[in-house]
XYZ file of N, CA and C in Angstrom:
642
model
N 0.910 -1.100 -0.010
C 0.089 0.023 -0.088
C 0.921 1.266 -0.074
N 2.024 1.164 0.758
C 2.931 2.403 1.023
C 3.581 2.546 -0.462
N 3.980 1.547 -1.077
C 4.495 1.637 -2.691
C 3.439 2.167 -3.681
N 2.253 1.797 -3.521
C 1.195 2.466 -4.441
C 1.108 4.070 -3.967
N 0.926 4.405 -2.671
C 0.802 5.702 -2.409
C 2.301 6.406 -2.860
N 3.275 5.993 -2.751
C 4.467 6.720 -3.175
C 4.418 7.022 -4.744
N 3.878 5.746 -5.343
C 3.592 6.039 -6.828
C 2.783 7.121 -7.287
N 1.591 7.178 -6.556
C 0.645 8.403 -6.599
C 1.232 9.783 -6.507
N 2.018 9.796 -5.505
C 2.804 11.129 -5.218
C 3.617 11.409 -6.336
N 4.526 10.501 -6.668
C 5.376 10.699 -7.800
C 4.849 11.287 -9.112
N 3.559 10.702 -9.256
C 2.565 11.118 -10.456
C 2.399 12.567 -10.408
N 1.856 12.935 -9.184
C 1.514 14.253 -8.997
C 2.792 15.107 -9.004
N 3.721 14.877 -8.547
C 4.876 15.626 -8.416
C 5.314 15.971 -10.007
N 5.226 14.734 -10.749
C 5.586 14.893 -12.104
C 4.799 15.836 -13.029
N 3.532 15.743 -12.813
C 2.451 16.569 -13.392
C 2.914 18.173 -13.000
N 3.086 18.519 -11.744
C 3.344 19.748 -11.232
C 4.651 20.368 -11.486
N 5.773 19.562 -11.806
C 7.110 19.937 -12.086
C 7.448 20.338 -13.406
N 6.393 19.942 -14.519
C 6.675 20.056 -15.812
C 7.078 21.589 -16.180
N 7.995 21.803 -16.809
C 8.404 23.142 -17.389
C 7.297 23.595 -18.431
N 7.189 25.103 -18.002
C 6.045 25.855 -19.048
C 6.834 26.319 -20.080
N 6.308 26.169 -21.327
C 7.173 26.551 -22.568
C 6.339 27.577 -23.228
N 6.864 28.512 -23.642
C 6.024 29.624 -24.564
C 5.725 29.164 -25.923
N 4.623 29.164 -26.240
C 4.353 28.793 -27.455
C 3.065 29.413 -28.020
N 2.690 29.603 -29.306
C 1.699 30.309 -29.977
C 0.935 29.416 -30.450
N -0.530 29.538 -30.111
C -1.471 28.682 -30.457
C -2.346 29.196 -31.486
N -2.554 28.705 -32.564
C -3.222 29.339 -33.802
C -4.401 28.571 -33.979
N -5.585 29.220 -33.924
C -6.941 28.592 -34.219
C -7.650 28.556 -35.533
N -7.906 27.303 -36.017
C -8.602 27.255 -37.216
C -10.066 26.891 -37.133
N -11.029 27.652 -37.593
C -12.422 27.202 -37.410
C -12.700 26.067 -38.696
N -13.636 25.277 -38.155
C -13.929 24.339 -39.150
C -15.645 24.620 -39.080
N -15.958 25.100 -40.194
C -17.308 25.790 -40.334
C -17.970 25.374 -41.559
N -18.815 24.660 -41.732
C -19.534 24.243 -42.878
C -18.901 23.380 -43.658
N -18.279 23.901 -44.776
C -17.299 23.305 -45.824
C -16.195 23.741 -45.924
N -15.617 24.496 -44.877
C -14.309 25.251 -45.041
C -13.390 25.353 -43.836
N -12.058 25.372 -44.029
C -11.085 25.662 -42.972
C -11.026 27.067 -42.785
N -10.968 27.856 -41.808
C -11.014 29.120 -41.751
C -9.771 29.467 -40.538
N -8.535 29.897 -40.993
C -8.169 30.242 -42.335
C -7.709 29.047 -43.096
N -7.927 28.856 -44.560
C -7.384 27.574 -45.018
C -5.782 27.627 -45.212
N -5.218 28.964 -45.216
C -3.745 28.742 -45.206
C -3.099 29.552 -43.871
N -2.100 28.860 -43.552
C -1.657 29.389 -42.059
C -0.311 29.335 -42.071
N 0.337 30.445 -41.549
C 1.802 30.411 -41.655
C 2.224 30.417 -40.047
N 2.930 29.440 -39.541
C 3.466 29.529 -38.055
C 4.813 29.102 -37.862
N 5.332 29.075 -36.794
C 6.693 28.926 -36.290
C 6.913 27.440 -35.950
N 8.037 27.017 -35.953
C 8.578 25.652 -35.348
C 8.138 25.562 -33.777
N 7.505 24.610 -33.284
C 7.004 24.560 -31.955
C 5.558 25.181 -31.603
N 5.041 26.020 -32.662
C 3.495 26.385 -32.585
C 2.501 25.313 -32.635
N 1.352 25.500 -31.943
C 0.255 24.672 -32.080
C -0.803 25.264 -32.873
N -1.466 24.246 -33.636
C -2.589 24.878 -34.547
C -3.679 23.927 -33.696
N -4.667 24.608 -33.395
C -6.140 24.214 -32.712
C -7.191 24.222 -33.950
N -7.581 23.180 -34.191
C -8.996 23.121 -35.129
C -10.114 22.834 -34.206
N -11.311 23.953 -34.346
C -12.473 23.700 -33.714
C -13.704 23.653 -34.742
N -14.387 22.551 -34.504
C -15.257 22.293 -35.413
C -16.659 23.064 -34.800
N -16.976 24.175 -35.831
C -18.166 24.850 -35.405
C -19.465 24.464 -35.991
N -19.337 23.749 -37.129
C -20.599 23.307 -38.002
C -20.325 22.487 -39.022
N -20.975 21.285 -38.973
C -20.893 20.254 -40.164
C -20.085 18.881 -39.658
N -20.251 18.058 -40.427
C -19.550 16.679 -40.025
C -18.148 16.281 -40.782
N -17.307 16.705 -39.907
C -15.804 17.046 -40.519
C -14.969 16.428 -39.605
N -13.779 16.160 -40.086
C -12.464 15.783 -39.576
C -11.209 16.322 -40.298
N -10.052 16.210 -39.551
C -8.784 16.884 -39.981
C -7.931 15.748 -40.401
N -7.245 15.443 -41.723
C -6.567 14.331 -42.017
C -5.305 14.904 -42.752
N -4.123 14.503 -42.222
C -2.829 15.340 -42.845
C -2.773 14.398 -44.420
N -2.090 15.067 -45.277
C -2.237 14.371 -46.751
C -1.130 13.323 -46.621
N -0.102 13.447 -45.513
C 0.899 12.278 -45.426
C 0.793 11.347 -44.091
N -0.485 11.829 -43.376
C -0.993 11.011 -42.424
C -0.183 11.336 -41.155
N 0.504 12.388 -41.049
C 1.446 12.719 -39.885
C 0.361 13.229 -38.738
N -0.645 13.746 -38.959
C -1.497 13.960 -38.003
C -3.037 14.055 -38.347
N -3.952 13.799 -37.492
C -5.290 13.660 -37.710
C -6.160 13.801 -36.533
N -7.452 14.184 -36.693
C -8.280 14.208 -35.696
C -8.970 12.944 -35.184
N -9.099 12.007 -35.862
C -9.778 10.872 -35.887
C -10.913 10.700 -36.955
N -11.850 9.937 -36.521
C -13.286 9.678 -37.168
C -13.957 11.014 -37.167
N -14.534 11.321 -38.424
C -15.421 12.474 -38.684
C -16.589 12.618 -37.590
N -16.862 13.761 -37.148
C -17.940 14.052 -36.329
C -18.442 15.258 -36.269
N -19.864 15.413 -36.092
C -20.645 16.715 -35.951
C -20.773 17.402 -34.696
N -20.022 16.699 -33.722
C -19.800 17.478 -32.465
C -18.956 18.703 -32.405
N -19.227 19.543 -31.345
C -18.175 20.559 -31.394
C -16.932 20.122 -30.851
N -15.912 19.228 -31.723
C -14.880 18.667 -31.116
C -13.740 19.762 -31.571
N -12.572 19.636 -30.652
C -11.613 20.288 -30.667
C -10.169 19.649 -30.782
N -9.322 19.724 -31.903
C -8.054 19.023 -32.012
C -6.946 19.806 -32.314
N -5.958 19.408 -31.157
C -4.647 20.322 -31.334
C -3.602 19.329 -31.983
N -2.550 20.055 -32.492
C -1.372 19.249 -32.986
C -0.099 20.382 -32.870
N 0.946 19.925 -32.320
C 2.279 20.868 -32.263
C 3.137 20.375 -33.603
N 3.589 21.371 -34.194
C 4.455 21.338 -35.313
C 5.852 21.674 -34.827
N 6.907 20.614 -34.843
C 7.709 20.707 -34.512
C 9.065 20.534 -35.636
N 8.449 20.417 -36.946
C 9.466 20.294 -37.989
C 8.867 21.319 -39.037
N 9.883 21.932 -39.728
C 9.510 22.936 -40.767
C 9.247 22.151 -42.048
N 8.297 22.883 -42.739
C 7.807 22.501 -43.780
C 6.544 22.887 -44.312
N 5.944 22.320 -45.371
C 4.624 22.617 -45.774
C 3.674 21.328 -45.702
N 2.561 21.534 -44.793
C 1.773 20.222 -44.426
C 0.508 20.556 -45.144
N -0.023 19.808 -46.057
C -1.430 19.697 -46.533
C -2.306 18.911 -45.696
N -3.495 19.436 -45.237
C -4.392 18.454 -45.055
C -5.859 18.692 -45.392
N -6.862 17.834 -45.119
C -8.243 17.963 -45.865
C -9.267 17.310 -44.835
N -10.493 17.588 -45.045
C -11.427 16.915 -44.478
C -11.969 15.453 -44.951
N -11.839 14.365 -44.096
C -11.998 13.210 -44.453
C -13.098 12.723 -45.256
N -14.323 13.646 -44.945
C -15.496 13.432 -45.913
C -15.726 14.287 -46.941
N -15.128 15.561 -46.981
C -15.696 16.447 -47.955
C -14.461 17.012 -48.852
N -12.992 16.304 -48.700
C -11.824 16.399 -49.244
C -10.977 15.388 -49.782
N -9.804 15.726 -49.996
C -8.844 14.707 -50.587
C -7.543 15.194 -50.587
N -6.417 14.475 -50.739
C -5.138 14.958 -50.773
C -4.780 15.875 -51.942
N -3.844 16.698 -51.705
C -3.381 17.719 -52.944
C -4.474 18.754 -53.060
N -4.981 19.219 -52.031
C -5.772 20.481 -52.237
C -7.103 20.171 -52.832
N -7.593 18.858 -52.775
C -9.007 18.802 -53.381
C -10.036 18.933 -52.461
N -11.180 19.680 -52.675
C -12.247 19.904 -51.899
C -11.966 20.748 -50.556
N -12.446 20.271 -49.584
C -12.505 20.908 -48.321
C -10.908 20.664 -47.730
N -10.089 21.651 -47.931
C -8.622 21.398 -47.374
C -7.881 22.644 -46.981
N -6.814 22.372 -46.534
C -5.855 23.628 -45.994
C -4.361 23.216 -46.049
N -3.767 24.380 -45.738
C -2.213 24.224 -45.831
C -1.468 24.907 -44.340
N -0.729 24.132 -44.092
C -0.051 24.837 -42.773
C 1.557 24.877 -43.112
N 2.051 26.258 -43.291
C 3.425 26.356 -43.470
C 4.258 26.622 -42.228
N 5.177 25.916 -41.978
C 5.958 25.856 -40.776
C 7.300 26.504 -41.050
N 7.564 27.585 -40.417
C 8.744 28.161 -40.855
C 9.895 27.616 -39.806
N 11.133 27.612 -40.118
C 12.400 27.023 -39.408
C 12.584 28.089 -38.272
N 13.247 27.573 -37.231
C 13.563 28.407 -35.999
C 14.406 29.775 -36.727
N 14.115 30.960 -36.427
C 15.089 32.051 -36.886
C 15.792 32.790 -36.124
N 15.791 32.513 -34.603
C 16.583 33.144 -33.738
C 17.022 32.190 -32.756
N 17.934 32.521 -31.470
C 18.438 31.767 -30.422
C 17.221 31.076 -29.850
N 16.189 32.034 -29.448
C 15.249 31.481 -28.417
C 14.388 30.451 -29.397
N 13.649 30.661 -30.452
C 13.193 29.795 -31.184
C 13.739 28.366 -31.509
N 15.247 28.730 -31.600
C 15.903 27.241 -31.941
C 15.834 26.402 -30.631
N 16.198 27.217 -29.431
C 16.222 26.473 -28.127
C 14.842 25.903 -27.777
N 13.642 26.638 -28.152
C 12.549 26.053 -27.931
C 12.126 24.707 -28.744
N 12.526 24.917 -29.877
C 12.320 23.611 -30.915
C 13.107 22.393 -30.712
N 14.311 22.735 -30.062
C 15.161 21.570 -29.545
C 14.709 20.848 -28.193
N 14.344 21.710 -27.225
C 14.042 21.294 -26.076
C 12.480 21.035 -25.692
N 11.902 21.233 -26.700
C 10.191 20.805 -26.472
C 10.055 19.322 -26.402
N 9.213 19.159 -25.194
C 9.050 17.740 -24.924
C 7.437 17.815 -24.665
N 6.551 17.098 -25.279
C 5.278 17.525 -25.102
C 4.312 16.231 -25.072
N 3.489 15.844 -24.101
C 2.458 14.917 -24.167
C 1.034 15.653 -24.231
N 0.227 15.207 -25.067
C -0.987 16.023 -25.290
C -2.160 15.219 -24.649
N -3.088 15.875 -24.163
C -4.137 15.261 -23.767
C -4.654 14.322 -24.772
N -5.268 13.068 -24.118
C -5.856 12.238 -25.191
C -7.150 12.797 -25.811
N -7.443 12.291 -27.079
C -8.662 12.674 -27.766
C -9.193 11.329 -28.402
N -10.804 11.159 -28.144
C -11.515 12.024 -27.100
C -11.150 11.708 -25.716
N -11.755 12.596 -24.986
C -11.642 12.329 -23.514
C -12.898 13.092 -22.585
N -13.718 12.233 -22.090
C -13.655 10.966 -21.752
C -13.928 10.128 -23.049
N -13.656 8.896 -23.192
C -13.610 7.794 -24.166
C -14.198 6.475 -23.801
N -14.784 5.949 -24.900
C -15.252 4.628 -24.988
C -15.209 3.917 -26.349
N -14.556 2.944 -26.519
C -13.568 2.297 -25.836
C -12.282 2.698 -26.137
N -12.166 3.584 -27.192
C -10.732 3.724 -27.818
C -10.515 5.387 -28.041
N -9.287 5.666 -27.539
C -8.684 7.123 -27.608
C -7.318 7.164 -28.213
N -6.829 8.392 -28.731
C -5.824 8.737 -29.267
C -4.886 9.646 -28.452
N -3.506 9.018 -28.286
C -2.556 9.827 -27.624
C -1.520 10.420 -28.442
N -1.280 11.603 -28.434
C -0.299 12.240 -29.292
C 0.962 12.788 -28.489
N 2.230 12.664 -28.830
C 3.363 12.983 -28.124
C 4.459 13.575 -29.030
N 5.461 14.359 -28.287
C 6.580 14.819 -29.245
C 7.637 14.553 -28.335
N 8.768 13.784 -29.114
C 10.185 13.711 -28.420
C 10.956 14.654 -29.053
N 11.638 15.337 -28.035
C 12.624 16.473 -28.462
C 13.933 16.082 -29.222
N 14.232 16.893 -29.910
C 15.810 16.802 -30.612
C 16.720 17.321 -29.986
N 16.917 17.380 -28.282
C 17.930 18.000 -27.688
C 19.373 17.489 -27.922
N 19.502 16.370 -28.244
C 20.793 15.637 -28.958
C 20.659 15.130 -30.225
N 21.131 15.834 -31.258
C 20.852 15.493 -32.514
C 21.429 14.135 -32.936
N 20.654 13.494 -33.814
C 20.813 12.192 -34.597
C 20.926 10.815 -33.238
N 20.492 11.344 -32.117
C 20.422 10.486 -30.898
C 19.144 9.886 -30.755
N 18.933 8.487 -30.609
C 17.576 7.867 -30.517
C 17.394 7.898 -29.008
N 16.142 8.031 -28.650
C 15.805 7.877 -27.294
C 14.863 6.943 -26.859
N 15.100 6.023 -25.756
C 14.178 4.986 -25.353
C 12.835 5.666 -25.035
N 11.757 5.255 -25.676
C 10.477 5.891 -25.361
C 9.681 4.957 -24.641
N 8.991 5.255 -23.636
C 8.129 4.290 -22.957
C 6.688 5.001 -22.678
N 5.750 4.324 -22.923
C 4.400 5.159 -22.899
C 3.394 3.907 -22.000
N 3.026 4.392 -21.096
C 2.288 3.262 -20.228
C 1.104 3.853 -19.562
N 0.080 2.982 -19.410
C -1.289 3.247 -18.719
C -1.299 2.555 -17.317
N -2.005 3.347 -16.475
C -2.039 2.944 -15.047
C -3.399 3.230 -14.420
N -3.978 2.350 -13.839
C -5.038 2.749 -12.916
C -4.820 3.572 -11.873
N -5.914 3.964 -11.148
C -5.898 5.136 -10.178
C -5.158 4.677 -9.121
N -5.107 3.348 -8.888
C -4.129 2.904 -7.669
C -2.663 2.643 -8.004
N -2.297 2.734 -9.208
C -0.935 2.687 -9.440
C -0.609 1.338 -10.196
N -1.603 0.551 -10.486
C -1.271 -0.606 -11.323
C -1.190 -0.268 -12.761
N -0.030 -0.881 -13.357
C 0.101 -0.904 -14.733
C -0.930 -1.860 -15.568
N -1.681 -1.145 -16.440
C -2.667 -1.938 -17.206
C -2.227 -2.023 -18.584
N -1.395 -1.317 -19.296
C -1.004 -1.369 -20.435
C 0.345 -0.825 -20.669
N 1.039 -1.376 -21.649
C 2.217 -0.685 -22.412
C 2.052 -0.389 -23.911
N 2.019 0.892 -24.267
C 1.712 1.261 -25.398
C 2.978 1.388 -26.426
N 3.975 1.700 -25.812
C 5.120 2.073 -26.567
C 6.301 1.577 -25.623
N 7.326 0.857 -26.227
C 8.638 0.754 -25.649
C 9.842 0.234 -26.436
N 10.344 1.600 -27.032
C 11.226 1.201 -27.952
C 11.928 2.717 -28.396
N 13.352 2.346 -28.928
C 14.101 3.544 -29.339
C 13.389 4.291 -30.604
N 13.337 5.471 -30.186
C 12.529 6.443 -31.262
C 13.257 7.709 -31.378
N 13.516 8.051 -32.707
C 14.167 9.442 -32.898
C 13.173 10.751 -32.656
N 13.807 11.894 -32.723
C 12.870 12.891 -32.235
C 11.946 13.222 -33.322
N 10.834 13.775 -32.840
C 9.548 13.735 -33.867
C 8.080 13.645 -32.966
N 7.043 13.781 -33.958
C 5.872 13.612 -33.620
C 5.049 12.344 -33.646
N 4.504 11.912 -32.755
C 3.813 10.611 -32.790
C 2.340 10.397 -32.178
N 1.913 9.463 -32.559
C 0.304 9.382 -32.309
C 0.133 7.923 -31.960
N -0.460 7.359 -31.127
C -0.705 6.058 -30.819
C -2.364 5.842 -30.313
N -2.931 4.727 -30.543
C -4.295 4.474 -30.343
C -4.259 3.541 -29.087
N -5.247 3.707 -28.285
C -5.301 2.993 -27.000
C -6.736 2.644 -26.883
N -6.890 1.202 -26.598
C -8.278 0.532 -26.653
C -8.285 0.026 -25.392
N -9.539 0.580 -24.684
C -9.731 -0.024 -23.176
C -10.847 -0.907 -23.063
N -11.162 -1.827 -24.255
C -12.351 -2.632 -24.225
C -12.298 -3.543 -23.134
N -11.449 -3.830 -22.662
C -11.281 -5.024 -21.637
C -11.227 -4.282 -20.135
N -11.145 -2.931 -20.026
C -11.093 -2.371 -18.849
C -12.505 -1.719 -18.310
N -12.729 -1.499 -17.071
C -13.910 -0.911 -16.632
C -13.632 0.448 -16.348
N -15.119 1.360 -16.227
C -15.150 2.818 -16.387
C -14.208 3.151 -15.166
N -13.672 4.112 -15.414
C -12.904 5.063 -14.190
C -11.803 5.892 -14.775
N -10.932 6.544 -13.892
C -9.994 7.435 -14.250
C -8.839 6.640 -14.386
N -7.985 6.745 -15.442
C -6.509 6.440 -15.819
C -5.643 7.104 -15.959
N -4.378 6.821 -15.800
C -3.238 7.839 -15.940
C -2.438 7.247 -17.109
N -1.878 7.952 -18.043
C -0.802 7.909 -18.915
C 0.246 8.528 -18.888
N 1.532 7.662 -18.707
C 2.856 8.253 -18.470
C 3.922 8.146 -19.716
N 4.306 9.230 -20.017
C 5.385 9.309 -21.094
C 6.668 9.328 -20.415
N 7.728 8.664 -20.980
C 9.063 8.851 -20.468
C 9.919 8.701 -21.653
N 11.097 9.542 -21.934
C 11.941 9.521 -22.956
C 13.187 10.156 -22.357
N 14.184 9.063 -21.905
C 15.251 9.257 -21.431
C 15.018 9.931 -19.850
N 15.221 10.895 -19.509
C 15.193 11.668 -18.008
C 13.733 12.555 -18.145
N 12.979 12.572 -19.381
C 11.989 13.513 -19.455
C 10.769 12.693 -19.191
N 9.877 13.160 -18.251
C 8.527 12.670 -17.884
C 7.513 13.287 -17.854
N 6.469 12.816 -18.389
C 5.220 13.766 -18.184
C 3.913 12.658 -17.986
N 2.937 12.968 -17.219
C 1.755 12.351 -16.899
C 0.736 13.051 -16.947
N -0.405 12.442 -17.637
C -1.887 12.784 -17.817
C -2.796 12.062 -17.428
N -4.059 12.670 -17.199
C -5.234 11.720 -16.728
C -6.389 11.556 -17.888
N -6.824 10.426 -17.830
C -7.888 10.173 -19.001
C -9.086 9.637 -18.261
N -10.206 9.598 -18.970
C -11.394 9.174 -18.296
C -12.147 8.161 -19.150
N -12.339 6.840 -18.796
C -12.963 5.619 -19.658
C -14.364 5.752 -19.225
N -15.419 6.272 -19.802
C -16.747 6.405 -19.442
C -17.629 5.278 -20.442
N -18.367 4.622 -19.789
C -19.089 3.468 -20.623
C -20.587 3.773 -20.447
């Protein structure tokens, strides 16, 4: 019992001790049959937040590097951190197609231009809130592994724990280079309740809470 209590305390300390990074959040409205703005220029490390205002839509990257999941008419919100410079096309999975066909948009990510931007992009470590949340029975977890040591692989571990600290699933346990990643988690065999997902890459650790609601 003491070990489980100690583990819960460590989770709380990990959440409270995370560094706060300055970044810009850009909002794209998904309204009827368009993304507004359809073209957006941001900097490395910035976040784009898509908010569905009206219609049955989704966000799908042309190269599948990011996506909001199944299309929905609910007032959903999807966020993604762009840590790699370049041009990223995306579209609505229902009303568009790759290469700018139909309902689509473009995100242009400019590279770091000064010391502060460069340091931010190098040391950014991010575990995003799972989506959807609450969920039943599946949800998506997105995370970013930093490039603080160029050309070096990090041992990445992503695990799920129940509210008393028991490990219930291991989603990732392998060497990965810096970049953005997404993983699906199915809780079909678990009961309703609060769960924690913990990401560790080297000495970097972050934990977030999710809710399984049947």
